[in-house]
């Protein structure tokens, strides 16, 4: 028996998953019957009754995972690029380029782009001739780790108007220009890369993402779904400059975008109110050490509170749920003030530094803390320096959970990889690469991290949507290292397999 009209627009088969253990459920294995895109029965010894049967041999079944903050186009671009951060010489970088071109040739007409090289420490000099010797006539553009240099072969130099350049190593503005040029790829090529990124996410158990690309993505995603990209649910966010368009179309947060078989919905209204920790532009109550007396000592405040209130009021009255980017404690206080004045709920994206008094305000106002735990691992040393004396309330996940705040986890890919297991492991352990946990009192229990990655679903229940992940290990009992690399054997979206390695 098949069911027409399930999410994805394909006929989601009636499926029986035999012998699964429910994450967060009882110890005994059960069978799970899926039909019409939903879980319709959970019991042992269910009759197949025409269903397609998969014997899962006691593997674990959990609600499918969400990444609540991604930039999908940028992630698709970055994951195609060659990582050169480990190259210790120009010759070694060139060898990596040659290997990559042999193992994964580039599409005709496009370039191989690499990133992350650090030539300051190399014993030999980068040269166009060295790249030519491994790349032939394929254009190669390598971007340095600080983005201020690019190293090109002759084909790329010709393409970017520097045919006569002696070395192929460009610095500053010419480098920025080439970098920007290779980030513009034709729609059909980018769509194919996004399709790969979607499949890779599904292979990690992901069933949906909140896409916060800065250009309005509703039509792009509709085109991609029509073109066969059906591995994820997409909530496509709207920024201030896209607000009029979305309001004119009458789309509210959660509304299905026509022609997407239910896979693409209008996402939140995203608005950015401060900068970031690494650039010391996150807006804080206290000055950054070393910047005292500087007009920018406390970071960047983008809106006066009444302006922010105006934006939230406009969006929420049109049915769009605000997602406010706020990193510093002052920015978070302002965002909460704005939510309180407007009287709407929504999320604060990042919420990295919080005044203790503001933590309970999230709970009281029903504001979701949308956090990226892996940033804490990337930025712990930066935070120890720039937020010295304040890090006890930085990335304060357990304080939020204890106060009853709804947490949702994300990656902010490409900043961190689009892999919710990485986010969960960082939230649960606050450690990586064997380092001492950073503020271990802010670790959350695995069940809280999982619920924050599933839209609040802590276990698979009858009548829930059949967005599911099958794992080899119990995520609630896995070690930090196991959680980070969780083996995923299958993913179902509305009862349809989007990944199967059974
Ligand atoms: Zn972001």
XYZ file of C-alpha atoms and ligand atoms in Angstrom:
503
model
C 0.000 0.000 0.000
C 1.257 3.445 -0.812
C 0.165 6.871 0.234
C -0.053 9.727 -2.172
C 0.674 13.281 -1.140
C 3.162 12.664 1.651
C 5.892 15.272 2.174
C 8.271 15.260 -0.732
C 5.461 14.636 -3.151
C 6.509 11.071 -3.693
C 4.566 8.080 -2.606
C 5.834 7.396 0.885
C 5.624 3.645 1.245
C 4.088 1.987 4.224
C 7.211 0.909 6.063
C 7.830 -1.411 8.984
C 11.038 -0.905 10.940
C 11.613 -4.163 12.798
C 13.469 -4.456 16.081
C 14.415 -0.883 16.949
C 15.248 0.536 20.347
C 13.684 3.935 20.981
C 16.107 6.607 22.122
C 14.685 8.011 25.343
C 12.105 5.202 25.459
C 11.874 1.827 27.160
C 14.704 -0.720 26.960
C 12.842 -3.370 24.940
C 13.089 -3.327 21.132
C 9.841 -2.678 19.265
C 8.621 -2.480 15.687
C 7.725 0.907 14.217
C 5.068 1.124 11.527
C 5.136 4.220 9.314
C 2.284 5.200 7.051
C 1.109 8.398 5.403
C 4.258 10.159 6.566
C 3.586 9.425 10.226
C 4.460 6.872 12.879
C 1.217 4.903 13.196
C 2.199 2.100 15.590
C 4.978 1.182 18.006
C 4.767 -2.325 19.416
C 6.515 -5.650 19.213
C 5.441 -8.231 16.656
C 3.571 -5.887 14.307
C 2.259 -7.543 11.125
C 3.776 -6.192 7.904
C 0.380 -6.014 6.246
C 1.874 -5.075 2.903
C 4.527 -2.766 4.333
C 8.114 -2.703 3.164
C 10.039 -4.345 6.003
C 13.499 -3.314 7.230
C 15.105 -5.347 9.974
C 17.129 -2.912 12.068
C 18.629 -5.499 14.447
C 18.281 -3.459 17.609
C 19.606 -0.211 16.177
C 18.446 3.022 17.787
C 15.569 5.148 16.498
C 15.255 8.852 17.354
C 13.383 11.873 16.025
C 15.138 13.350 12.973
C 17.574 16.190 13.520
C 17.327 19.890 12.717
C 20.080 22.408 12.268
C 18.431 25.648 13.306
C 20.946 28.070 11.792
C 22.702 27.493 8.476
C 23.795 29.477 5.434
C 23.224 26.753 2.901
C 24.647 28.354 -0.261
C 27.836 29.364 1.523
C 28.136 25.922 3.086
C 27.698 24.284 -0.334
C 30.490 26.491 -1.708
C 32.897 25.903 1.167
C 32.477 22.146 1.295
C 33.545 21.939 -2.378
C 36.773 23.785 -1.651
C 40.106 22.175 -0.986
C 41.361 22.614 2.586
C 45.015 23.653 2.535
C 45.357 24.585 6.200
C 47.655 21.621 6.796
C 50.108 22.383 3.949
C 53.568 23.167 5.352
C 55.125 24.342 2.094
C 54.158 25.628 -1.338
C 55.246 22.290 -2.789
C 52.970 20.411 -0.380
C 50.029 22.680 -1.257
C 50.666 22.042 -4.964
C 50.767 18.291 -4.326
C 47.372 18.488 -2.601
C 45.995 20.418 -5.586
C 47.283 17.762 -7.988
C 45.818 14.917 -5.932
C 42.479 16.636 -5.705
C 42.290 17.285 -9.453
C 42.998 13.609 -10.121
C 40.488 12.286 -7.568
C 37.725 14.823 -8.235
C 38.064 16.707 -11.543
C 36.302 20.076 -11.705
C 33.356 20.678 -14.006
C 34.275 22.084 -17.407
C 34.569 25.848 -17.232
C 34.880 26.087 -13.458
C 37.881 26.519 -11.174
C 39.334 24.540 -8.331
C 39.198 26.738 -5.247
C 41.310 26.025 -2.174
C 41.451 27.850 1.134
C 43.344 28.187 4.363
C 46.995 28.245 3.272
C 49.528 30.130 5.419
C 52.525 31.028 3.251
C 54.154 33.196 5.936
C 55.661 30.068 7.453
C 56.589 28.244 4.257
C 60.244 27.523 3.380
C 59.540 27.903 -0.367
C 57.730 30.578 -2.373
C 54.348 30.038 -4.038
C 54.586 30.457 -7.822
C 52.289 30.163 -10.803
C 54.710 27.714 -12.423
C 54.434 25.358 -9.457
C 50.635 25.265 -9.765
C 50.814 24.980 -13.565
C 52.915 21.847 -13.145
C 50.090 20.060 -11.299
C 46.986 21.737 -12.768
C 47.741 22.143 -16.485
C 44.969 24.263 -17.981
C 42.526 23.963 -15.060
C 42.141 27.326 -13.315
C 43.251 27.080 -9.677
C 42.539 29.785 -7.088
C 43.908 29.316 -3.579
C 42.777 31.712 -0.862
C 44.965 32.272 2.208
C 43.664 31.691 5.728
C 43.395 35.445 6.454
C 41.761 36.043 3.026
C 44.336 38.744 2.178
C 46.249 36.701 -0.429
C 45.313 34.495 -3.354
C 47.641 32.231 -5.278
C 46.677 31.481 -8.883
C 47.953 29.323 -11.699
C 48.315 30.679 -15.239
C 44.832 29.625 -16.367
C 43.260 31.433 -13.395
C 45.494 34.492 -13.842
C 44.343 34.776 -17.440
C 40.712 34.356 -16.449
C 40.885 37.047 -13.763
C 42.800 39.637 -15.824
C 46.297 39.129 -14.395
C 47.838 37.145 -17.276
C 51.184 38.922 -16.965
C 51.532 38.648 -13.204
C 55.077 37.408 -12.415
C 54.406 35.087 -9.440
C 50.668 34.447 -9.323
C 50.493 35.541 -5.676
C 48.114 38.507 -5.372
C 47.672 40.537 -2.201
C 44.958 42.819 -0.760
C 42.411 44.377 -3.154
C 43.245 42.258 -6.222
C 43.074 39.227 -3.909
C 39.684 40.256 -2.522
C 38.390 40.781 -6.048
C 39.425 37.307 -7.205
C 38.004 35.787 -4.024
C 34.673 37.475 -4.626
C 34.653 36.422 -8.284
C 35.107 32.717 -7.527
C 32.285 32.850 -4.987
C 29.856 33.708 -7.769
C 28.873 30.506 -9.491
C 26.067 29.932 -12.000
C 22.709 28.961 -10.494
C 22.634 25.477 -11.965
C 26.120 24.666 -10.664
C 25.370 26.042 -7.203
C 22.107 24.101 -7.154
C 23.997 20.891 -7.849
C 26.437 21.666 -5.019
C 23.560 22.474 -2.672
C 21.954 19.181 -3.659
C 25.148 17.377 -2.604
C 25.216 19.315 0.672
C 21.584 18.371 1.304
C 22.357 14.687 0.754
C 25.394 14.942 3.032
C 23.232 16.473 5.757
C 20.631 13.715 5.363
C 23.453 11.192 5.759
C 24.082 12.703 9.219
C 20.444 12.234 10.222
C 19.298 15.755 9.395
C 15.684 16.185 8.294
C 15.511 19.969 8.220
C 17.392 23.232 8.385
C 16.620 26.863 9.009
C 18.386 28.560 6.106
C 19.448 32.103 6.954
C 21.141 33.035 3.692
C 20.961 36.799 3.355
C 19.308 36.845 -0.050
C 15.692 35.739 -0.025
C 15.753 31.992 -0.622
C 12.103 31.076 -1.164
C 12.295 31.007 -4.970
C 15.755 29.419 -5.014
C 14.531 26.570 -2.856
C 11.356 26.168 -4.897
C 13.547 25.816 -7.992
C 15.777 23.280 -6.259
C 12.874 21.147 -5.046
C 11.400 21.209 -8.543
C 14.820 20.095 -9.763
C 14.796 17.082 -7.459
C 16.444 18.277 -4.232
C 14.142 16.638 -1.699
C 16.390 15.482 1.121
C 15.519 18.121 3.725
C 12.775 20.354 4.966
C 13.812 23.976 4.527
C 12.647 26.937 6.535
C 13.938 29.867 4.494
C 14.502 33.027 6.505
C 13.637 36.587 5.506
C 15.832 39.647 6.157
C 14.603 43.265 6.376
C 15.239 43.895 2.686
C 13.084 40.873 1.742
C 10.271 41.697 4.154
C 8.098 43.676 1.737
C 8.258 40.920 -0.864
C 7.204 38.238 1.574
C 4.446 40.328 3.101
C 3.175 41.169 -0.393
C 2.973 37.465 -1.156
C 1.011 36.925 2.025
C 3.506 34.380 3.355
C 3.721 33.924 7.109
C 6.326 31.967 9.041
C 5.444 28.296 8.649
C 3.480 28.747 5.411
C 4.354 26.262 2.703
C 5.967 27.827 -0.330
C 3.762 26.894 -3.289
C 5.123 24.205 -5.562
C 7.480 22.659 -3.012
C 5.388 19.648 -1.925
C 5.467 20.884 1.629
C 9.243 20.767 1.891
C 9.920 24.504 1.861
C 8.240 26.832 4.320
C 8.673 30.502 5.057
C 11.184 30.792 7.875
C 11.684 33.447 10.527
C 12.315 37.164 10.076
C 16.048 37.523 10.717
C 17.476 40.812 11.910
C 21.067 41.494 12.964
C 21.581 43.814 15.943
C 25.307 43.586 16.697
C 28.607 42.168 15.403
C 30.685 39.215 16.557
C 33.070 38.238 19.329
C 36.091 37.626 17.073
C 35.951 41.132 15.618
C 35.129 42.665 19.048
C 31.926 44.074 17.584
C 29.470 42.075 19.703
C 27.668 44.784 21.695
C 28.479 44.435 25.409
C 27.737 46.164 28.691
C 31.489 46.338 29.441
C 34.366 47.478 27.229
C 36.635 44.981 25.507
C 40.000 44.772 27.277
C 42.448 47.081 25.519
C 39.726 49.165 23.837
C 38.786 51.216 26.923
C 38.160 54.819 25.905
C 37.618 53.908 22.254
C 34.141 54.918 20.998
C 33.733 51.321 19.783
C 34.958 49.850 23.091
C 31.666 48.112 23.812
C 31.105 46.828 20.301
C 28.583 47.647 17.631
C 24.984 48.615 18.309
C 23.113 48.548 15.018
C 19.637 49.736 16.065
C 18.169 52.050 18.641
C 15.669 50.041 20.662
C 12.649 51.825 19.196
C 13.874 51.029 15.678
C 14.258 47.373 16.578
C 10.805 47.397 18.153
C 9.478 48.858 14.896
C 10.972 46.038 12.838
C 9.712 43.316 15.175
C 6.276 44.859 15.275
C 6.087 45.055 11.499
C 7.250 41.508 11.022
C 5.177 39.919 13.757
C 2.018 41.745 12.751
C 2.503 40.235 9.271
C 2.816 36.768 10.805
C 6.583 36.497 10.622
C 8.344 35.209 13.742
C 11.465 37.248 14.553
C 14.910 35.663 14.867
C 17.158 38.351 16.303
C 20.927 38.043 15.948
C 22.393 39.156 19.292
C 25.803 38.075 20.578
C 26.906 40.517 23.297
C 25.080 40.869 26.624
C 23.888 44.404 25.802
C 22.526 43.248 22.441
C 20.704 40.361 24.118
C 19.203 42.684 26.742
C 18.028 45.013 23.978
C 16.539 42.150 21.960
C 14.644 40.906 25.017
C 13.415 44.456 25.695
C 12.129 44.602 22.120
C 10.381 41.224 22.379
C 8.810 42.361 25.648
C 7.565 45.650 24.203
C 6.124 44.040 21.085
C 4.687 41.124 23.031
C 5.699 38.535 20.458
C 7.783 35.388 20.812
C 10.656 34.388 18.581
C 14.301 33.447 18.893
C 17.565 35.111 19.682
C 20.294 33.779 17.413
C 23.655 33.125 19.105
C 22.883 34.515 22.622
C 26.575 34.100 23.404
C 26.983 36.423 26.393
C 24.085 36.897 28.793
C 23.527 38.970 31.865
C 22.335 36.592 34.606
C 19.129 38.617 34.992
C 18.303 38.120 31.318
C 18.426 34.325 31.383
C 15.036 33.983 33.057
C 13.603 36.647 30.736
C 14.049 34.234 27.809
C 11.811 31.773 29.643
C 9.250 34.318 30.756
C 8.909 35.881 27.296
C 8.923 32.537 25.479
C 12.018 33.503 23.486
C 14.009 30.564 22.147
C 17.787 30.596 22.620
C 19.128 29.495 19.223
C 22.754 28.625 19.989
C 25.763 27.129 18.192
C 27.733 25.081 20.738
C 30.660 24.353 18.413
C 31.401 28.107 18.305
C 32.233 27.815 21.989
C 34.895 25.268 21.076
C 36.227 27.416 18.209
C 36.173 30.633 20.239
C 36.966 29.615 23.820
C 40.445 31.150 23.715
C 39.168 34.316 22.055
C 36.422 34.559 24.681
C 38.911 34.016 27.514
C 40.781 37.029 26.159
C 38.057 39.420 24.987
C 35.465 38.475 27.593
C 37.964 37.939 30.398
C 36.153 37.687 33.728
C 32.802 37.206 31.964
C 33.097 33.753 30.433
C 31.106 32.159 33.259
C 28.052 33.586 31.510
C 29.232 32.983 27.937
C 27.585 30.157 25.947
C 25.655 29.531 29.187
C 23.664 26.562 27.927
C 22.954 24.887 31.253
C 21.873 28.160 32.877
C 19.335 28.521 30.064
C 18.110 24.930 30.355
C 17.845 25.197 34.156
C 15.773 28.368 33.791
C 13.327 26.526 31.527
C 14.390 28.305 28.335
C 13.788 26.439 25.103
C 17.131 25.805 23.463
C 17.680 24.998 19.808
C 21.039 24.000 18.388
C 22.619 24.978 15.107
C 25.955 25.113 13.327
C 25.891 28.483 11.544
C 27.478 26.495 8.694
C 29.877 27.290 7.077
C 31.268 28.639 10.385
C 31.006 25.110 11.802
C 30.148 21.943 9.862
C 26.489 21.197 9.215
C 26.381 18.227 11.568
C 24.071 18.288 14.599
C 26.100 15.533 16.295
C 29.028 17.966 16.438
C 26.785 20.611 18.036
C 25.367 18.101 20.508
C 28.830 16.813 21.451
C 30.043 20.364 22.062
C 26.992 21.158 24.220
C 27.331 17.958 26.240
C 31.112 17.991 26.697
C 32.258 21.599 26.159
C 35.491 20.054 25.021
C 37.162 19.043 21.766
C 40.434 17.434 20.767
C 41.041 16.193 24.282
C 41.177 19.637 25.890
C 39.887 20.264 29.397
C 36.167 21.085 29.316
C 35.567 24.844 29.162
C 33.261 25.963 31.988
C 32.050 22.408 32.558
C 29.240 23.714 34.797
C 27.544 24.841 31.562
C 27.474 21.334 30.035
C 23.946 20.066 29.314
C 22.770 16.478 29.581
C 22.542 14.504 26.340
C 18.746 14.328 26.456
C 18.551 18.144 26.536
C 21.010 18.440 23.647
C 19.013 15.930 21.601
C 15.697 17.654 22.300
C 17.325 20.949 21.258
C 18.198 19.318 17.926
C 14.795 17.775 17.181
C 12.443 20.695 17.721
C 11.755 19.473 21.249
C 10.899 15.849 20.440
C 12.667 13.732 23.036
C 11.527 10.345 21.761
C 9.627 8.778 18.867
C 5.915 8.568 19.597
C 2.839 7.219 17.872
C 1.195 9.815 15.644
C 4.377 11.884 15.372
C 5.755 12.820 11.958
C 7.937 10.066 10.474
C 11.033 12.287 10.353
C 13.445 9.837 11.929
C 17.080 8.898 12.335
C 18.473 5.399 12.853
C 21.802 5.215 14.697
C 24.216 2.454 15.626
C 24.618 3.771 19.185
C 22.346 5.236 21.824
C 22.991 9.012 21.665
C 21.993 9.319 25.322
C 24.656 6.835 26.425
C 27.420 7.608 23.904
C 30.771 9.087 24.922
C 31.620 12.602 23.737
C 33.771 11.210 20.948
C 31.103 8.707 19.885
C 28.450 11.417 19.884
C 30.596 13.702 17.699
C 31.068 10.949 15.103
C 27.726 9.174 15.602
C 27.319 6.405 12.998
C 24.012 7.076 11.216
C 22.477 4.083 9.428
C 19.367 5.707 8.065
C 17.268 8.840 7.830
C 13.578 9.096 6.954
C 11.709 12.222 5.944
C 7.964 11.862 6.184
C 8.470 8.091 6.054
C 10.634 8.247 2.921
C 14.287 7.206 3.114
C 16.636 10.097 2.430
C 19.653 8.094 3.551
C 20.042 4.359 4.070
C 23.172 2.453 4.995
C 21.609 -0.632 6.486
Zn 24.547 32.901 10.669
